[in-house]
Coordinates of C-alpha atoms in Angstrom, one line a residue:
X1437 CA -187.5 78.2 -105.6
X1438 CA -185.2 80.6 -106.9
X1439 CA -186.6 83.0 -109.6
X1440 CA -184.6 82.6 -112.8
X1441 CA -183.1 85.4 -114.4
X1442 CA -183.6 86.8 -117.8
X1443 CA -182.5 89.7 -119.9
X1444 CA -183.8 91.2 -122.9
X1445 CA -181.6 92.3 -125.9
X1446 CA -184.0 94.6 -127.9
X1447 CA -186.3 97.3 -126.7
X1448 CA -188.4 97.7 -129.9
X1449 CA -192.0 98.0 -130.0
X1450 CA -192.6 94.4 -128.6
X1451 CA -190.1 94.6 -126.0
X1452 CA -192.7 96.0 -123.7
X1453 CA -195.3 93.5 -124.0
X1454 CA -192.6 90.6 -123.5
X1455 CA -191.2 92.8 -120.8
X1456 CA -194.7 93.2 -118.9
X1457 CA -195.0 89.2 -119.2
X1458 CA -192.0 88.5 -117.5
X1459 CA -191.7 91.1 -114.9
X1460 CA -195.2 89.6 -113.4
X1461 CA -193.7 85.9 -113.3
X1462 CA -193.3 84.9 -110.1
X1463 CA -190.7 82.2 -111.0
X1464 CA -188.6 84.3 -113.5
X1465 CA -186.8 87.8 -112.5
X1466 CA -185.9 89.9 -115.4
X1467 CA -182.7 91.6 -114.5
X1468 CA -181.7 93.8 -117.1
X1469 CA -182.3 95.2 -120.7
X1470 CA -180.0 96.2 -123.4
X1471 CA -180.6 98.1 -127.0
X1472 CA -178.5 100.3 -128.7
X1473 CA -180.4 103.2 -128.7
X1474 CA -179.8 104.6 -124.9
X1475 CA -183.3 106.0 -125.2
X1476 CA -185.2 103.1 -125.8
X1477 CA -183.0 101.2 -123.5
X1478 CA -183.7 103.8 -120.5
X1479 CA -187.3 103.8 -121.1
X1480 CA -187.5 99.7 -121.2
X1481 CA -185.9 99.8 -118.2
X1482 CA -187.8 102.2 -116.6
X1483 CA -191.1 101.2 -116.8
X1484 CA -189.9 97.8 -116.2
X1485 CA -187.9 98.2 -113.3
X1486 CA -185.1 96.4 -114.9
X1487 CA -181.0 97.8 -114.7
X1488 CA -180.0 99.1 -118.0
X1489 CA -177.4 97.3 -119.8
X1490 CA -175.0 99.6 -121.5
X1491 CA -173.1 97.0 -124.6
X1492 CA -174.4 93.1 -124.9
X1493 CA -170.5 92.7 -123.9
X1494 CA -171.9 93.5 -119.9
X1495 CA -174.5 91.3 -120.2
X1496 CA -173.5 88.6 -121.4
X1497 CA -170.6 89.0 -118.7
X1498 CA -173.4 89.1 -116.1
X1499 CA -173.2 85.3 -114.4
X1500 CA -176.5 86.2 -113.2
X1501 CA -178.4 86.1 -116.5
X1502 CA -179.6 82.5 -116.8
X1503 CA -181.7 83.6 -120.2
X1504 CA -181.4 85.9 -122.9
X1505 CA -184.6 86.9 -124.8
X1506 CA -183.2 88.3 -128.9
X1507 CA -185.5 90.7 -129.9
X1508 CA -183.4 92.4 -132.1
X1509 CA -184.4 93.2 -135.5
X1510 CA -184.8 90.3 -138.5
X1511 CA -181.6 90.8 -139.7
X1512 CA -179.8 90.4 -136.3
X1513 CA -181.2 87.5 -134.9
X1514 CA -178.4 84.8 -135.8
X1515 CA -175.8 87.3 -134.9
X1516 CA -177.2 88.1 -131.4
X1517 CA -178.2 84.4 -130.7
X1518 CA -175.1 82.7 -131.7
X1519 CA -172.8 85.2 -129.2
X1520 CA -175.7 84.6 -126.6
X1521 CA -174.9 80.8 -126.9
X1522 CA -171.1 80.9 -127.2
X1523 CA -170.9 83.1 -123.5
X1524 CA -173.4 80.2 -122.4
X1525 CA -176.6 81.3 -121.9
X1526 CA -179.9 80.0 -122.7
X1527 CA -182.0 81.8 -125.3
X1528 CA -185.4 82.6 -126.8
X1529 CA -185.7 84.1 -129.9
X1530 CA -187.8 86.8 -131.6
X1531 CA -189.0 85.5 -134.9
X1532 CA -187.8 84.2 -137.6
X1533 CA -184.9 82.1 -136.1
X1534 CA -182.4 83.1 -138.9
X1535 CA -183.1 84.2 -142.3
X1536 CA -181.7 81.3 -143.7
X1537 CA -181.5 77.6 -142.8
X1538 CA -177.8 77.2 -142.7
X1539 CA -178.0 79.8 -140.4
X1540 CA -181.2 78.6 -138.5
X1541 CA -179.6 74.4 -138.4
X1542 CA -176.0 76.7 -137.2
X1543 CA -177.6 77.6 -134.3
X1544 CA -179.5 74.4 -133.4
X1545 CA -176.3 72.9 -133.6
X1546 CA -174.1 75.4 -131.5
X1547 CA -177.0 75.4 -128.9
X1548 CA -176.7 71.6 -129.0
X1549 CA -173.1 71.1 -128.8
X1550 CA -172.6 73.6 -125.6
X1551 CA -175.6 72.4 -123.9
X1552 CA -177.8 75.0 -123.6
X1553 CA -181.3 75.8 -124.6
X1554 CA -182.7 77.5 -127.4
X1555 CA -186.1 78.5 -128.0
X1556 CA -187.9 80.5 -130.4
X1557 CA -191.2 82.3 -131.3
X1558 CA -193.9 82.2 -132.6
X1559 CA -195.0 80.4 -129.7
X1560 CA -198.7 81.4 -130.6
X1561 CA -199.7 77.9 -130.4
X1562 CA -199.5 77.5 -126.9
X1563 CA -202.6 79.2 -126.4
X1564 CA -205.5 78.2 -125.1
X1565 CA -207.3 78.7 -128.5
X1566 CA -204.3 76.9 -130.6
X1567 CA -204.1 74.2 -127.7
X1568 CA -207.7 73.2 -127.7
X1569 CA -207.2 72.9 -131.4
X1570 CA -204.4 70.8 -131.6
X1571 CA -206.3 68.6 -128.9
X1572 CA -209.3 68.6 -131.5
X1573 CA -206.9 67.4 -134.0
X1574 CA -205.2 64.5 -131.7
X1575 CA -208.7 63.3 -130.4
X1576 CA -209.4 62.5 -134.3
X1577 CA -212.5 65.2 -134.3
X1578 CA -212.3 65.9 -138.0
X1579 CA -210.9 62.1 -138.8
X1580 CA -207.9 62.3 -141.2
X1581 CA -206.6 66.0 -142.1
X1582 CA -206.1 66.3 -145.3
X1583 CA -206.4 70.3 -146.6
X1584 CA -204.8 73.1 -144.4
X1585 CA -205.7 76.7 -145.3
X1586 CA -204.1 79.5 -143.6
X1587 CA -204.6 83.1 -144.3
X1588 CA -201.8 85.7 -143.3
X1589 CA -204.0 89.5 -144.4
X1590 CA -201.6 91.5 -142.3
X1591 CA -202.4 94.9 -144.3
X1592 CA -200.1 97.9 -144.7
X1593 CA -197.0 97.9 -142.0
X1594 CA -197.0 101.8 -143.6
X1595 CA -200.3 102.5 -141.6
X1596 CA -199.5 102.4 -138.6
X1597 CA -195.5 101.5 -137.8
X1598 CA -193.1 104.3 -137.5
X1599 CA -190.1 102.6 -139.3
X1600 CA -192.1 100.4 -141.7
X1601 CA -189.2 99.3 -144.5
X1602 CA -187.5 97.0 -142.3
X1603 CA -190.4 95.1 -142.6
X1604 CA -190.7 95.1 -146.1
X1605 CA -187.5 94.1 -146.8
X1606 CA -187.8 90.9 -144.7
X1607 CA -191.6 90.7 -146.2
X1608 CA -194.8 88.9 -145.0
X1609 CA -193.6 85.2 -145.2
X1610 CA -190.8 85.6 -143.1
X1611 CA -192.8 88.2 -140.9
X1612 CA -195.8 86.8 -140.1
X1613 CA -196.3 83.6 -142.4
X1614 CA -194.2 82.1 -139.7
X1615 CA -196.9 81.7 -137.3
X1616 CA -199.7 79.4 -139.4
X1617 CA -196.8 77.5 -140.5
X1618 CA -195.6 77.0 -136.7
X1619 CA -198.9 76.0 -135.6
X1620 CA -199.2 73.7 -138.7
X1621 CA -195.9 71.8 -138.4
X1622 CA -196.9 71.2 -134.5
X1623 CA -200.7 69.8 -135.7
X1624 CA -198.8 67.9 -138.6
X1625 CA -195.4 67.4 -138.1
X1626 CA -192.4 67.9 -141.0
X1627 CA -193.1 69.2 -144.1
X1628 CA -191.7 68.0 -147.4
X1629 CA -192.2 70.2 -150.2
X1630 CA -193.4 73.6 -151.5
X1631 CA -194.4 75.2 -154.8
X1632 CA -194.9 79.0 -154.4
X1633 CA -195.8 81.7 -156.5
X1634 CA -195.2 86.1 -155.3
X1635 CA -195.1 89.6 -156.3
X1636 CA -194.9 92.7 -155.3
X1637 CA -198.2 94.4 -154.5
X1638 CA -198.1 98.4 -154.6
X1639 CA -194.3 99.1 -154.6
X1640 CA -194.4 102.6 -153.9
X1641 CA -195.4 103.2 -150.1
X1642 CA -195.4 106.2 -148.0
X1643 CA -194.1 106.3 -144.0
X1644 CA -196.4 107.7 -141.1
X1645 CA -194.4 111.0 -141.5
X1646 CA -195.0 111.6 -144.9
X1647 CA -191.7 110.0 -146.7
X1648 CA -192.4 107.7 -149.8
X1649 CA -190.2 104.4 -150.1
X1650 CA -190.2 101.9 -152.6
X1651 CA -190.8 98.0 -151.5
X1652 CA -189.2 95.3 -153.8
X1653 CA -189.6 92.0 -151.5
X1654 CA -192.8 90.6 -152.8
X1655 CA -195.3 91.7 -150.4
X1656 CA -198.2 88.6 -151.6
X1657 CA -196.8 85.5 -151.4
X1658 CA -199.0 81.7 -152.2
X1659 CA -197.3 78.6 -151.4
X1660 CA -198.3 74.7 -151.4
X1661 CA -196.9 73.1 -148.6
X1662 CA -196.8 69.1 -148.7
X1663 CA -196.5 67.4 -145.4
X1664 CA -195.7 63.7 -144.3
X1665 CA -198.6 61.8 -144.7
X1666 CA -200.1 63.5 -147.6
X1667 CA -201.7 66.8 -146.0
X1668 CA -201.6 70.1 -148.1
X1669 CA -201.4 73.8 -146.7
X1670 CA -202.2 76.3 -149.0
X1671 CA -201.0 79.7 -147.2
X1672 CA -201.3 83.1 -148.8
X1673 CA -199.5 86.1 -147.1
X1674 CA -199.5 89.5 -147.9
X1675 CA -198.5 92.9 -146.8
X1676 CA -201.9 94.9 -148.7
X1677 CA -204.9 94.0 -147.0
X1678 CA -206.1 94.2 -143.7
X1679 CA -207.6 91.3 -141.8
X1680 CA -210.3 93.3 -140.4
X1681 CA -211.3 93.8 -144.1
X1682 CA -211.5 90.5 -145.3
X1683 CA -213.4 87.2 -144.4
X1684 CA -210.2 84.8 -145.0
X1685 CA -208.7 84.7 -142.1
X1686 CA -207.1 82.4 -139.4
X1687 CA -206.3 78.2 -140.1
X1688 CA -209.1 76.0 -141.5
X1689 CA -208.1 72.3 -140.7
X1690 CA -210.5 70.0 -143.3
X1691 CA -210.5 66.4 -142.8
X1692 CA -212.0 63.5 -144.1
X1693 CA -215.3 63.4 -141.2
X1694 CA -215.5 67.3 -140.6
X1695 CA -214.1 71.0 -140.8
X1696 CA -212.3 72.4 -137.7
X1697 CA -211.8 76.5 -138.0
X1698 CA -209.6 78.5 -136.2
X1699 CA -210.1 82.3 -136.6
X1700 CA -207.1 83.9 -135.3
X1701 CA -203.3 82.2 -135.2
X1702 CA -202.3 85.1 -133.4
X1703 CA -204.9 85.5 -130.0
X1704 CA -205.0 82.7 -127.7
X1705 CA -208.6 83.6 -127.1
X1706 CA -209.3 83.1 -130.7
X1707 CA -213.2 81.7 -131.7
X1708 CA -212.9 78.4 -132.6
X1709 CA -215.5 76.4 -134.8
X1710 CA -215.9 72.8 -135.4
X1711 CA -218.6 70.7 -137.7
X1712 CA -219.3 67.2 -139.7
X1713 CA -220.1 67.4 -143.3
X1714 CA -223.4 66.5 -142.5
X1715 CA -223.8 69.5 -139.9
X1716 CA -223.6 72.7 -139.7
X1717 CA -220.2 75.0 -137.8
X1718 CA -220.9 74.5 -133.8
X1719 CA -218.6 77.0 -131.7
X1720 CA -215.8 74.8 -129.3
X1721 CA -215.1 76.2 -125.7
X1722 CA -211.4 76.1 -125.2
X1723 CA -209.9 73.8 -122.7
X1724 CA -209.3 76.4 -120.2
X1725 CA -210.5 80.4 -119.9
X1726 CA -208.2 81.9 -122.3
X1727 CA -205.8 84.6 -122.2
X1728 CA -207.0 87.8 -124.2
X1729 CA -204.5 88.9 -127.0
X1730 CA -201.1 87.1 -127.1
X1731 CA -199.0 86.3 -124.0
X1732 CA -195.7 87.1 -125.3
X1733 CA -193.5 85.6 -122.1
X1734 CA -195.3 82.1 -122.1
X1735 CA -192.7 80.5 -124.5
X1736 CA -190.2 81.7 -122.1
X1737 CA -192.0 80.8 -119.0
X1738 CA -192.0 77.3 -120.2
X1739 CA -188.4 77.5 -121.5
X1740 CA -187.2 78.1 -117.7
X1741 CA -190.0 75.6 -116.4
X1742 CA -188.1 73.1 -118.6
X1743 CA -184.7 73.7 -117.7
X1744 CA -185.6 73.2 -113.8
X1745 CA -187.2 70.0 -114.7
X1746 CA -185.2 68.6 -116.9
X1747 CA -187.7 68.3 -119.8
X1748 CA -187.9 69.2 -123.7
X1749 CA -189.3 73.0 -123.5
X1750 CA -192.1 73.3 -126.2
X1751 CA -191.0 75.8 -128.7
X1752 CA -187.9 74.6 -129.9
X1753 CA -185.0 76.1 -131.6
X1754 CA -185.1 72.6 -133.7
X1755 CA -189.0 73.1 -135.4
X1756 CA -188.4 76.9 -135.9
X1757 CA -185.4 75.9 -138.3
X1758 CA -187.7 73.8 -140.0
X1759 CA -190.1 76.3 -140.3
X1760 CA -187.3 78.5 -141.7
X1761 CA -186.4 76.2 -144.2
X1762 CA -190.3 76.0 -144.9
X1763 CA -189.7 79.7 -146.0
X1764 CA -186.7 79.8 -148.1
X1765 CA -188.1 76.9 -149.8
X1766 CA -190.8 79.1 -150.5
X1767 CA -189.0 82.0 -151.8
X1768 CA -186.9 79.7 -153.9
X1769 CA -189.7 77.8 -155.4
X1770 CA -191.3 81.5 -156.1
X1771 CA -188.0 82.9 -157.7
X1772 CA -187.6 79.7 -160.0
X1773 CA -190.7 78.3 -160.4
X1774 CA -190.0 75.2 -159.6
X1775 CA -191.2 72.3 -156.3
X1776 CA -188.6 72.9 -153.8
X1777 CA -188.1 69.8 -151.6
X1778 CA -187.4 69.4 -147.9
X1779 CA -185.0 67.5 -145.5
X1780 CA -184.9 68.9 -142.0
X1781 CA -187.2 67.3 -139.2
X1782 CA -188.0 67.9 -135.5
X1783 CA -189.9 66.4 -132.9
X1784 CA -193.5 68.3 -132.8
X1785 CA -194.0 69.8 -129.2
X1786 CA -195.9 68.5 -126.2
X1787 CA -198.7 69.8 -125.3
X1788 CA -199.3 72.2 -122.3
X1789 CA -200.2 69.9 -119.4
X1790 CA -203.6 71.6 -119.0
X1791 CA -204.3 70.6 -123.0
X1792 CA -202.7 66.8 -122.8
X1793 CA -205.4 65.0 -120.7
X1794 CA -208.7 63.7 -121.2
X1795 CA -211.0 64.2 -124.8
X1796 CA -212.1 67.2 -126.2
X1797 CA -215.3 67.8 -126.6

């Protein structure tokens, strides 16, 4: 089997970790990176063993590049993806997808019409920890879910990132409130409507080296989330306090025979907990020994797995633009006040082929 190739637009602060996933896949061969800062994109390359990409022009010309990985800041994402489609290549996005949904369904569609792939992250719940859950949830251990609670504490991006205002100016929902809402829309499908309520905690911030700035995107942000069927998420976000400091935390799935509690959406090797009304919390194994932290190149991984067999890939470019309209239905329900409702759909993903067999336990 020939290795597939992939190149990386974006050598930011995650660019390694993605970079040190796919370098070590035996069945994907990461050709080439491409930022444009020539430093970062030298020292990408370099501890990579990647070539260095001097304009996205080069490698998008390169016929060799089978899959493009956007990590590109917020703002850039549609504008990187959609050329990446156009010169026909595959793609997996950073997070959020677009910052709007026009732009999110755009891309969907332009993938769609040219025939090529498109993926996005967070792909968090393709971990062992968010797999065994989901296969909880399937197998009916908690009967009927009916309440969702998901806790995004993510503290002060001021604290310990160099260039913290981008950040801020995208905000916690669309930063990291994408991840509990992706693992929540693959446990329960679509969602319909949202009413939401934000503000901005302690505007006036100071940077690593001493510079103060001024935030103005709410940094807390509380949002009901109806879904099809009747289940409620109720997901708080903020940019203040640190998960370490606080006990809420994680996704807490509550159904109509038992609780099922998830500490961490981020870490595949998240504790899990699972107990009946009657009972007390029991810890739950996951289904296989998990990876520690986050495996940043598994979405891709499975991406090129399901372009050489000819299968859906798992996290689609189709459930992250619902999960995008998710969160500007949020922020409009927040600005007016108002229940903001929802149209989009998607087909929740499959599970991993080690989490689809047999009952959990």
């Amino acid at each position: 089997m020939n290795p597939q190739t992939v190149a990386i637009v974006g050598c930011g602060n995650i660019a390694k970790s993605y970079a040190d996933n796919l370098a070590a896949y035996p069945d994907l061969d990461l050709r080439g990176v491409f930022d444009l800062s020539s430093e970062r994109r030298a020292a990408l390359a370099a501890a990579s063993g990647a070539r260095v990409y001097t304009s996205l022009e080069e490698l998008l010309a390169d016929d060799a590049v089978d899959i493009v990985v956007n990590l590109t800041a917020h703002c850039a994402h549609h504008e990187i993806t959609s050329r990446c489609l156009r010169a026909g290549k595959h793609v997996h996005s950073e997070k959020p997808l677009a910052l709007t949904h026009e732009e999110a369904a755009e891309l969907v569609g332009m993938a769609e019409d040219i025939g090529v792939r498109l993926g996005c992250a967070p792909a968090t719940f393709l971990g062992e920890a968010q797999q065994t859950c989901l296969k909880l949830l399937r197998d009916g251990r908690i009967g009927p879910v009916r309440l969702v609670f998901a806790e995004v504490n993510w503290g002060r991006i001021e604290s310990w990132h160099p260039d913290p205002e981008g950040f801020y100016d995208v905000g916690p929902l669309f930063d990291v409130g994408v991840y509990p809402l992706t693992i929540v829309t693959a446990a329960l499908g679509p969602a319909r409507a949202v009413t939401a309520f934000a503000s901005v905690v302690k505007p006036e911030r100071t940077r690593l080296d001493g510079r103060p700035f001024t935030i103005s995107t709410p940094s807390y942000v509380v949002a009901n989330v109806e879904f099809d069927g009747g289940a409620l998420l109720r997901l708080t976000c903020d940019f203040y306090v640190g998960n370490h400091l606080t006990r809420q935390r994680g996704v807490e799935f509550h159904g109509d025979t038992g609780s099922l509690l998830m500490e961490s959406w981020h870490d595949f090797d998240s504790a899990l907990h699972v107990g009946d009304f009657a009972g007390s919390l029991a810890p739950v194994a996951p289904l296989r020994e998990p990876y520690r932290g986050v495996e940043w190149g598994r979405a891709v991984r499975d991406l090129a797995a399901a372009i050489r067999q000819d299968r859906p890939h798992r996290a689609t470019g189709r459930q992250a633009a619902h999960v995008v309209e998710i969160l500007c239905a949020i922020r409009e329900s927040y600005e007016t006040g108002r229940t903001v409702k929802l149209r989009s759909v998607f087909e929740p993903p499959a599970p991993m082929e080690w989490a689809a067999d047999g009952r959990s336990t």
